[in-house]
Each structure stands twice: as C-alpha cells, then as structure tokens.
Amino acid sequence: MEGRFSNLQNNLKNSFQVEVEDFSLEKTFNCGQTFRFFEIGGRYYYPYENSLIKTEEINGKTFKFEIYGENLTKEYIFDIFGLNHDIQRINSEIIKIAPQLKDAIKFSNGIRLIRMPPYEATISFIFSIQSQIPVIMSRLNKLAEFGKRVVEVDNAEFYLFPKREDILEMPIVDIKSLKLGFREKFFLNLIKNYTEEDFEKLRNLPYEEKKKFLTSILGVGEKVSECIILFGYGDLSAFPVDTWIEKGLEKIFGVKGTTKKLTEFGRATFGEFSGYAQQYIYYYMRSLMR
DNA sequence: TAACAGGCCACCG
DNA sequence: CGGTGGCCTGTT
C-alpha cells in the first residue's frame, strides 16, 4: 500500500519559522485559489501531496510552519506558497500598467499565489465548474475521505488528497455521492485516461504546450485550463477569466468579449504577472459584491 | 420562484 | 470561426 498512511500522530518531520513581508495566510487561503485547507483557531492545516502542513502567523511577518507525514523542506514550502515572489516589484509593475488597480492591489495585499499539485488542481477545477466554493470544498473533502489517507495531528484527522489509483478503486456509489452532476463524466474520463505523471511531464514545458494538453481534456476549457496553469503549475502569466473577472474587466477597463478574448486581453496587458493582476481584480470584485 | 453560480460541450449559422 | 442553448446540483 504505497503512499498510504494511517494515524501518523506525533509524526512531526520539520518545524521552522520564516520572516516574510506582504503575506497573509487568511487571504492566501481564502482568495479562492485552493479549496482543501482547514482553519482551526487561526492555525491552518493544509494537506499537500504526502504531507500535512500546519502553519500560523506569529506576528505580522513571522510565520511558523510544521510538516507532518512526509518531510517538506523550507525551500519547497517557499515554492508552494509563492514566498519567493517579489510582491513589491510585481505590484509596482501592475500599477504602472493599470493605475486603476491601485485600490484593488492595496485591498488584496498579502495574497500569495500558491502552487498546488497539478493533478489535484485539475480535479479541483473540474469540480468547481459552475459551483460555489462551499460545494466545491464538500465534494473534494468527501473524495479525500474515500481515499482514506489520514494524517492525525492535534487530535484531529486530516485526509490527504487521494492518488489516482485510490480513486480508481472507489466504488461507483461513492463517486455518485459526490453529486458531480454533468461534471461526473469529466472526472471519470480524467481518472480513467490520465495519470499524475502525465501532468508532471508538463511542468517544464512552455505555456502554449500546457494549454494545448489541458484543453484537449474533456471538461477542461478556457477558464479551467488557465486555473490549472496558474494555481497548479505556478505560471504567473496565466489569467483565468470567470464571471467576476468578466465584471471587473468591464467595470475597470470597459472591455467586453468572450472568455477567450478576455483571457488574451489579460495576458497581453499584464504579461508575466497576469496571475497577480487577475487575483487582485477577482478578490476586489468579490468583496465589492458582499 | 426562477435565476444563477470560479463553464463547458455540442451544435448551429 | 463566433455566438447560443442545455446541463447537474445547490443556494438565494
């Protein structure tokens, strides 16, 4: 049972503190880029690959990380949470291009674009099609629970994301209980025909190659593919367009068009930091509507 | 209630 | 090609 864990309590593998500016756990987790995290009393528990990451803010710029399950290095944590991104430079570049975004940038300060495992990202964003965040979370959590890869920390059980082989073994009634609706055939097609390795092989290929591969997958269109490229591969030149971005682009830039056109507009306008510009617009637009 | 939500595909013209 | 209708399910 390779890759399967049970009751790994007191299995602390690594613990360290880091100092970073412009980093908010609350905003980074809640800005809609990732779905399977658990906040308990200000601490965040984040299942990641074969590990459970526990993190909390000590003060404004000091953050504590604890790694359970399989070890993850500090360098890897920096990579996952986008802590190497030069936020000041990115923000000033975006303001230079679009001064209208000044308020949105200020409001979004602290968001870091994270990078999640691409296979998990693909499943997550297929589950997310025409769905609200609580529903997406519940589908993904149920799927993870069926996978039975448990890490126990602080007297609580956290389920790691299942491997493809685990999902292949799941009874169809369990899959049905996820209530994926029309997304179910997308999900089943993905599990049946694509492996984690297929997605790993894309890592070092250029944007265009990723885009071509991803959009050839049933259920993965313009928006979902941009999400996978941005949140799964960490390519900051991606620019996912959803209804919020659509509203934002019209309000802020007076631009309208199809999802494809707007994606091209965003990427052409913001270049290598499109992902941050997108996230700022998204976060800001959603806050305005609440 | 009917519309719509982090859309996509099939099918038109 | 570019635009439109249908679709599972849950929420407001």
Tab-separated table of C-alpha atoms (C1' of nucleotides) in Angstrom:
chain	number	residue	atom	x	y	z
A	1	MET	CA	0.000	0.000	0.000
A	2	GLU	CA	2.497	2.539	-1.186
A	3	GLY	CA	1.627	6.106	-0.325
A	4	ARG	CA	-0.987	5.148	2.226
A	5	PHE	CA	-0.832	6.465	5.757
A	6	SER	CA	-2.782	5.907	8.902
A	7	ASN	CA	-2.641	7.550	12.292
A	8	LEU	CA	0.613	9.386	11.897
A	9	GLN	CA	0.212	11.260	15.138
A	10	ASN	CA	3.234	12.934	16.656
A	11	ASN	CA	4.834	12.444	13.307
A	12	LEU	CA	6.374	15.886	13.135
A	13	LYS	CA	9.030	15.897	10.426
A	14	ASN	CA	10.044	19.517	10.224
A	15	SER	CA	9.410	22.775	12.020
A	16	PHE	CA	10.695	26.245	11.270
A	17	GLN	CA	9.838	29.906	11.320
A	18	VAL	CA	10.172	32.287	8.419
A	19	GLU	CA	10.050	36.047	8.095
A	20	VAL	CA	8.161	37.393	5.093
A	21	GLU	CA	6.583	40.695	4.212
A	22	ASP	CA	3.292	41.028	2.338
A	23	PHE	CA	1.993	37.617	3.348
A	24	SER	CA	-1.423	36.892	4.803
A	25	LEU	CA	-2.443	33.293	5.496
A	26	GLU	CA	-6.066	34.323	5.743
A	27	LYS	CA	-6.112	35.995	2.332
A	28	THR	CA	-3.899	33.435	0.662
A	29	PHE	CA	-6.115	30.537	1.719
A	30	ASN	CA	-9.457	32.272	1.301
A	31	CYS	CA	-8.962	34.027	-2.022
A	32	GLY	CA	-10.379	31.041	-3.884
A	33	GLN	CA	-7.247	29.572	-5.402
A	34	THR	CA	-7.217	26.399	-3.307
A	35	PHE	CA	-10.014	24.530	-1.597
A	36	ARG	CA	-8.805	21.876	0.825
A	37	PHE	CA	-7.491	23.688	3.876
A	38	PHE	CA	-8.749	23.685	7.434
A	39	GLU	CA	-8.639	26.705	9.710
A	40	ILE	CA	-8.845	25.967	13.410
A	41	GLY	CA	-8.334	28.804	15.841
A	42	GLY	CA	-6.199	30.837	13.456
A	43	ARG	CA	-3.997	27.881	12.536
A	44	TYR	CA	-4.172	26.483	9.030
A	45	TYR	CA	-3.886	22.773	8.259
A	46	TYR	CA	-3.149	22.141	4.614
A	47	PRO	CA	-2.903	18.624	3.156
A	48	TYR	CA	-0.251	18.690	0.458
A	49	GLU	CA	0.939	15.650	-1.507
A	50	ASN	CA	2.020	13.144	1.198
A	51	SER	CA	2.271	15.745	3.934
A	52	LEU	CA	0.183	17.852	6.207
A	53	ILE	CA	1.368	21.446	6.510
A	54	LYS	CA	0.404	23.268	9.678
A	55	THR	CA	1.038	26.981	9.688
A	56	GLU	CA	0.229	30.039	11.755
A	57	GLU	CA	1.129	33.676	11.929
A	58	ILE	CA	3.268	34.575	14.952
A	59	ASN	CA	3.306	38.288	14.260
A	60	GLY	CA	2.840	40.450	11.191
A	61	LYS	CA	5.800	38.975	9.358
A	62	THR	CA	6.820	35.850	11.260
A	63	PHE	CA	5.180	32.583	10.310
A	64	LYS	CA	5.588	29.146	11.794
A	65	PHE	CA	5.435	26.001	9.710
A	66	GLU	CA	5.204	22.404	10.886
A	67	ILE	CA	5.340	19.472	8.493
A	68	TYR	CA	3.736	16.119	9.274
A	69	GLY	CA	3.680	12.883	7.283
A	70	GLU	CA	6.384	13.127	4.657
A	71	ASN	CA	9.009	15.833	5.112
A	72	LEU	CA	8.950	19.025	3.048
A	73	THR	CA	11.909	21.368	3.048
A	74	LYS	CA	11.738	25.055	3.796
A	75	GLU	CA	12.666	25.753	0.187
A	76	TYR	CA	9.738	23.670	-1.009
A	77	ILE	CA	7.370	25.496	1.344
A	78	PHE	CA	8.578	28.813	-0.075
A	79	ASP	CA	7.865	27.489	-3.541
A	80	ILE	CA	4.392	26.185	-2.639
A	81	PHE	CA	3.277	29.431	-1.002
A	82	GLY	CA	4.849	31.823	-3.504
A	83	LEU	CA	7.062	33.289	-0.810
A	84	ASN	CA	9.808	33.967	-3.335
A	85	HIS	CA	7.571	36.236	-5.382
A	86	ASP	CA	8.792	39.823	-5.363
A	87	ILE	CA	5.442	41.333	-4.395
A	88	GLN	CA	6.638	44.931	-4.263
A	89	ARG	CA	8.022	44.727	-7.757
A	90	ILE	CA	5.005	42.843	-9.091
A	91	ASN	CA	2.620	45.399	-7.593
A	92	SER	CA	4.526	48.382	-8.942
A	93	GLU	CA	4.660	46.780	-12.396
A	94	ILE	CA	0.901	46.221	-12.331
A	95	ILE	CA	0.214	49.782	-11.161
A	96	LYS	CA	2.449	51.080	-13.915
A	97	ILE	CA	0.356	49.212	-16.461
A	98	ALA	CA	-3.016	49.934	-14.859
A	99	PRO	CA	-3.176	52.704	-12.250
A	100	GLN	CA	-6.896	51.925	-11.871
A	101	LEU	CA	-5.919	48.824	-9.928
A	102	LYS	CA	-4.326	50.729	-7.076
A	103	ASP	CA	-7.245	50.206	-4.688
A	104	ALA	CA	-7.593	46.548	-5.612
A	105	ILE	CA	-3.889	45.983	-5.006
A	106	LYS	CA	-3.999	47.681	-1.641
A	107	PHE	CA	-7.075	45.738	-0.650
A	108	SER	CA	-5.549	42.424	-1.720
A	109	ASN	CA	-2.209	42.933	-0.037
A	110	GLY	CA	-0.999	39.704	1.494
A	111	ILE	CA	-2.280	37.352	-1.172
A	112	ARG	CA	0.359	34.953	-2.436
A	113	LEU	CA	-0.318	32.784	-5.436
A	114	ILE	CA	0.246	29.242	-4.273
A	115	ARG	CA	1.105	26.228	-6.375
A	116	MET	CA	-0.833	23.031	-5.812
A	117	PRO	CA	-0.170	19.583	-7.318
A	118	PRO	CA	-1.389	19.785	-10.943
A	119	TYR	CA	-3.420	16.559	-10.888
A	120	GLU	CA	-5.243	17.697	-7.769
A	121	ALA	CA	-5.660	21.145	-9.288
A	122	THR	CA	-7.243	19.642	-12.383
A	123	ILE	CA	-9.726	17.597	-10.363
A	124	SER	CA	-10.435	20.592	-8.141
A	125	PHE	CA	-11.196	22.937	-11.003
A	126	ILE	CA	-13.305	20.365	-12.839
A	127	PHE	CA	-15.298	20.071	-9.607
A	128	SER	CA	-15.530	23.856	-9.465
A	129	ILE	CA	-17.344	24.332	-12.787
A	130	GLN	CA	-20.480	26.401	-12.159
A	131	SER	CA	-20.232	25.738	-8.445
A	132	GLN	CA	-19.879	27.792	-5.320
A	133	ILE	CA	-16.926	27.382	-3.011
A	134	PRO	CA	-18.673	25.521	-0.139
A	135	VAL	CA	-19.990	22.956	-2.614
A	136	ILE	CA	-16.559	22.524	-4.205
A	137	MET	CA	-14.996	22.025	-0.779
A	138	SER	CA	-17.539	19.451	0.252
A	139	ARG	CA	-17.057	17.431	-2.959
A	140	LEU	CA	-13.281	17.458	-2.586
A	141	ASN	CA	-13.357	16.636	1.119
A	142	LYS	CA	-15.676	13.719	0.511
A	143	LEU	CA	-13.395	12.435	-2.215
A	144	ALA	CA	-10.411	12.719	0.103
A	145	GLU	CA	-12.236	10.866	2.871
A	146	PHE	CA	-12.975	7.999	0.499
A	147	GLY	CA	-9.239	7.866	-0.207
A	148	LYS	CA	-8.509	7.006	3.430
A	149	ARG	CA	-5.045	8.595	3.551
A	150	VAL	CA	-5.130	10.014	7.043
A	151	VAL	CA	-2.715	12.168	8.990
A	152	GLU	CA	-3.608	12.733	12.620
A	153	VAL	CA	-2.395	15.964	14.172
A	154	ASP	CA	-3.572	17.825	17.268
A	155	ASN	CA	-6.205	15.168	17.942
A	156	ALA	CA	-7.826	15.731	14.579
A	157	GLU	CA	-7.785	13.656	11.407
A	158	PHE	CA	-6.854	15.214	8.092
A	159	TYR	CA	-7.254	13.410	4.809
A	160	LEU	CA	-4.586	13.731	2.157
A	161	PHE	CA	-5.724	14.047	-1.441
A	162	PRO	CA	-6.176	10.579	-2.947
A	163	LYS	CA	-3.881	9.121	-5.567
A	164	ARG	CA	-5.308	8.207	-8.945
A	165	GLU	CA	-5.046	4.508	-8.113
A	166	ASP	CA	-7.073	5.057	-4.950
A	167	ILE	CA	-9.786	6.820	-6.919
A	168	LEU	CA	-9.838	4.024	-9.493
A	169	GLU	CA	-10.657	1.598	-6.673
A	170	MET	CA	-13.523	3.645	-5.298
A	171	PRO	CA	-16.983	2.113	-5.619
A	172	ILE	CA	-19.188	3.896	-8.134
A	173	VAL	CA	-21.738	4.634	-5.390
A	174	ASP	CA	-19.091	6.681	-3.603
A	175	ILE	CA	-18.353	8.633	-6.778
A	176	LYS	CA	-22.085	9.162	-7.285
A	177	SER	CA	-22.392	10.517	-3.754
A	178	LEU	CA	-20.113	13.414	-4.700
A	179	LYS	CA	-23.084	14.711	-6.728
A	180	LEU	CA	-20.914	15.997	-9.505
A	181	GLY	CA	-23.767	16.103	-11.984
A	182	PHE	CA	-22.597	16.841	-15.511
A	183	ARG	CA	-19.043	17.130	-14.174
A	184	GLU	CA	-19.003	13.418	-13.332
A	185	LYS	CA	-18.166	12.310	-16.856
A	186	PHE	CA	-15.322	14.860	-16.962
A	187	PHE	CA	-13.965	13.461	-13.707
A	188	LEU	CA	-14.295	9.804	-14.701
A	189	ASN	CA	-12.664	10.488	-18.064
A	190	LEU	CA	-9.748	12.204	-16.351
A	191	ILE	CA	-9.189	9.413	-13.836
A	192	LYS	CA	-9.520	6.725	-16.475
A	193	ASN	CA	-7.268	8.253	-19.113
A	194	TYR	CA	-4.704	10.473	-17.369
A	195	THR	CA	-2.137	9.821	-14.639
A	196	GLU	CA	-0.357	12.145	-12.244
A	197	GLU	CA	2.755	11.518	-14.328
A	198	ASP	CA	1.071	12.908	-17.455
A	199	PHE	CA	0.726	16.184	-15.592
A	200	GLU	CA	4.189	16.107	-14.038
A	201	LYS	CA	5.732	15.827	-17.501
A	202	LEU	CA	4.234	19.201	-18.422
A	203	ARG	CA	5.999	21.103	-15.651
A	204	ASN	CA	8.918	22.387	-17.670
A	205	LEU	CA	7.063	22.928	-20.925
A	206	PRO	CA	6.040	26.407	-22.069
A	207	TYR	CA	2.590	27.896	-21.511
A	208	GLU	CA	1.374	27.032	-25.006
A	209	GLU	CA	2.207	23.350	-24.589
A	210	LYS	CA	0.412	23.189	-21.251
A	211	LYS	CA	-2.580	24.968	-22.714
A	212	LYS	CA	-2.769	22.609	-25.655
A	213	PHE	CA	-2.587	19.498	-23.495
A	214	LEU	CA	-5.011	20.740	-20.856
A	215	THR	CA	-7.718	21.968	-23.201
A	216	SER	CA	-7.674	18.629	-25.005
A	217	ILE	CA	-9.048	17.083	-21.798
A	218	LEU	CA	-12.824	16.645	-21.670
A	219	GLY	CA	-14.314	19.316	-19.409
A	220	VAL	CA	-11.225	21.497	-19.392
A	221	GLY	CA	-11.895	24.674	-21.339
A	222	GLU	CA	-10.557	28.198	-21.375
A	223	LYS	CA	-11.152	29.099	-17.735
A	224	VAL	CA	-10.297	25.787	-16.092
A	225	SER	CA	-7.083	25.408	-18.096
A	226	GLU	CA	-5.919	28.874	-17.024
A	227	CYS	CA	-6.634	27.953	-13.388
A	228	ILE	CA	-4.545	24.792	-13.678
A	229	ILE	CA	-1.668	26.637	-15.339
A	230	LEU	CA	-1.739	29.360	-12.673
A	231	PHE	CA	-2.613	27.507	-9.461
A	232	GLY	CA	-1.276	24.080	-10.429
A	233	TYR	CA	1.915	24.934	-12.290
A	234	GLY	CA	2.598	28.353	-10.797
A	235	ASP	CA	2.892	30.033	-14.198
A	236	LEU	CA	2.127	33.638	-13.279
A	237	SER	CA	1.430	34.565	-16.903
A	238	ALA	CA	-1.930	32.763	-16.787
A	239	PHE	CA	-5.132	34.792	-16.470
A	240	PRO	CA	-8.282	32.813	-15.611
A	241	VAL	CA	-11.487	34.595	-16.587
A	242	ASP	CA	-14.618	33.841	-14.589
A	243	THR	CA	-17.752	35.906	-14.072
A	244	TRP	CA	-16.021	38.131	-11.517
A	245	ILE	CA	-13.137	38.919	-13.831
A	246	GLU	CA	-15.612	39.479	-16.623
A	247	LYS	CA	-17.446	42.048	-14.482
A	248	GLY	CA	-14.162	43.560	-13.326
A	249	LEU	CA	-12.675	43.968	-16.789
A	250	GLU	CA	-15.811	45.712	-17.997
A	251	LYS	CA	-16.009	47.974	-14.954
A	252	ILE	CA	-12.323	48.852	-14.771
A	253	PHE	CA	-11.232	48.741	-18.409
A	254	GLY	CA	-14.512	48.873	-20.314
A	255	VAL	CA	-13.562	45.648	-22.071
A	256	LYS	CA	-16.096	43.029	-23.086
A	257	GLY	CA	-15.936	39.798	-25.021
A	258	THR	CA	-15.774	36.048	-24.858
A	259	THR	CA	-13.791	34.268	-22.162
A	260	LYS	CA	-11.075	33.549	-24.702
A	261	LYS	CA	-10.826	37.187	-25.782
A	262	LEU	CA	-10.703	38.407	-22.194
A	263	THR	CA	-8.029	35.855	-21.327
A	264	GLU	CA	-5.944	37.104	-24.224
A	265	PHE	CA	-6.566	40.697	-23.154
A	266	GLY	CA	-5.425	39.974	-19.602
A	267	ARG	CA	-2.290	38.124	-20.671
A	268	ALA	CA	-1.372	40.739	-23.260
A	269	THR	CA	-1.941	43.570	-20.797
A	270	PHE	CA	-0.187	42.196	-17.725
A	271	GLY	CA	2.396	39.836	-19.182
A	272	GLU	CA	4.474	37.775	-16.784
A	273	PHE	CA	2.476	38.857	-13.708
A	274	SER	CA	-1.015	38.412	-15.167
A	275	GLY	CA	-1.899	35.950	-12.442
A	276	TYR	CA	-1.441	38.510	-9.690
A	277	ALA	CA	-3.381	41.157	-11.597
A	278	GLN	CA	-6.169	38.636	-12.092
A	279	GLN	CA	-6.209	37.704	-8.424
A	280	TYR	CA	-6.336	41.326	-7.319
A	281	ILE	CA	-9.262	42.066	-9.623
A	282	TYR	CA	-11.030	38.898	-8.540
A	283	TYR	CA	-10.555	39.451	-4.818
A	284	TYR	CA	-11.586	43.073	-5.088
A	285	MET	CA	-14.674	42.472	-7.215
A	286	ARG	CA	-15.952	39.772	-4.908
A	287	SER	CA	-15.500	41.985	-1.877
A	288	LEU	CA	-17.486	44.768	-3.552
A	289	MET	CA	-20.440	42.461	-4.040
A	290	ARG	CA	-20.682	41.421	-0.405
B	1	DT	C1'	-39.652	31.119	-7.649
B	2	DA	C1'	-36.505	31.467	-11.174
B	3	DA	C1'	-32.052	32.704	-11.789
B	4	DC	C1'	-27.650	31.924	-11.409
B	5	DA	C1'	-23.030	30.110	-9.646
B	6	DG	C1'	-14.919	30.057	-10.318
B	7	DG	C1'	-18.256	26.939	-17.514
B	8	DC	C1'	-18.070	23.529	-20.956
B	9	DC	C1'	-19.575	20.996	-24.968
B	10	DA	C1'	-22.290	20.309	-28.965
B	11	DC	C1'	-24.323	22.373	-32.428
B	12	DC	C1'	-25.544	25.789	-35.170
B	13	DG	C1'	-25.050	29.873	-38.867
C	1	DC	C1'	-14.623	30.516	-36.652
C	2	DG	C1'	-18.089	33.126	-33.097
C	3	DG	C1'	-22.309	33.001	-30.791
C	4	DT	C1'	-26.189	30.289	-28.298
C	5	DG	C1'	-28.773	26.505	-25.646
C	6	DG	C1'	-28.645	22.769	-22.388
C	7	DC	C1'	-26.948	20.924	-18.430
C	8	DC	C1'	-26.444	18.583	-12.629
C	9	DT	C1'	-26.822	20.499	-8.245
C	10	DG	C1'	-27.261	23.851	-4.508
C	11	DT	C1'	-28.268	28.411	-2.973
C	12	DT	C1'	-30.665	32.786	-2.600
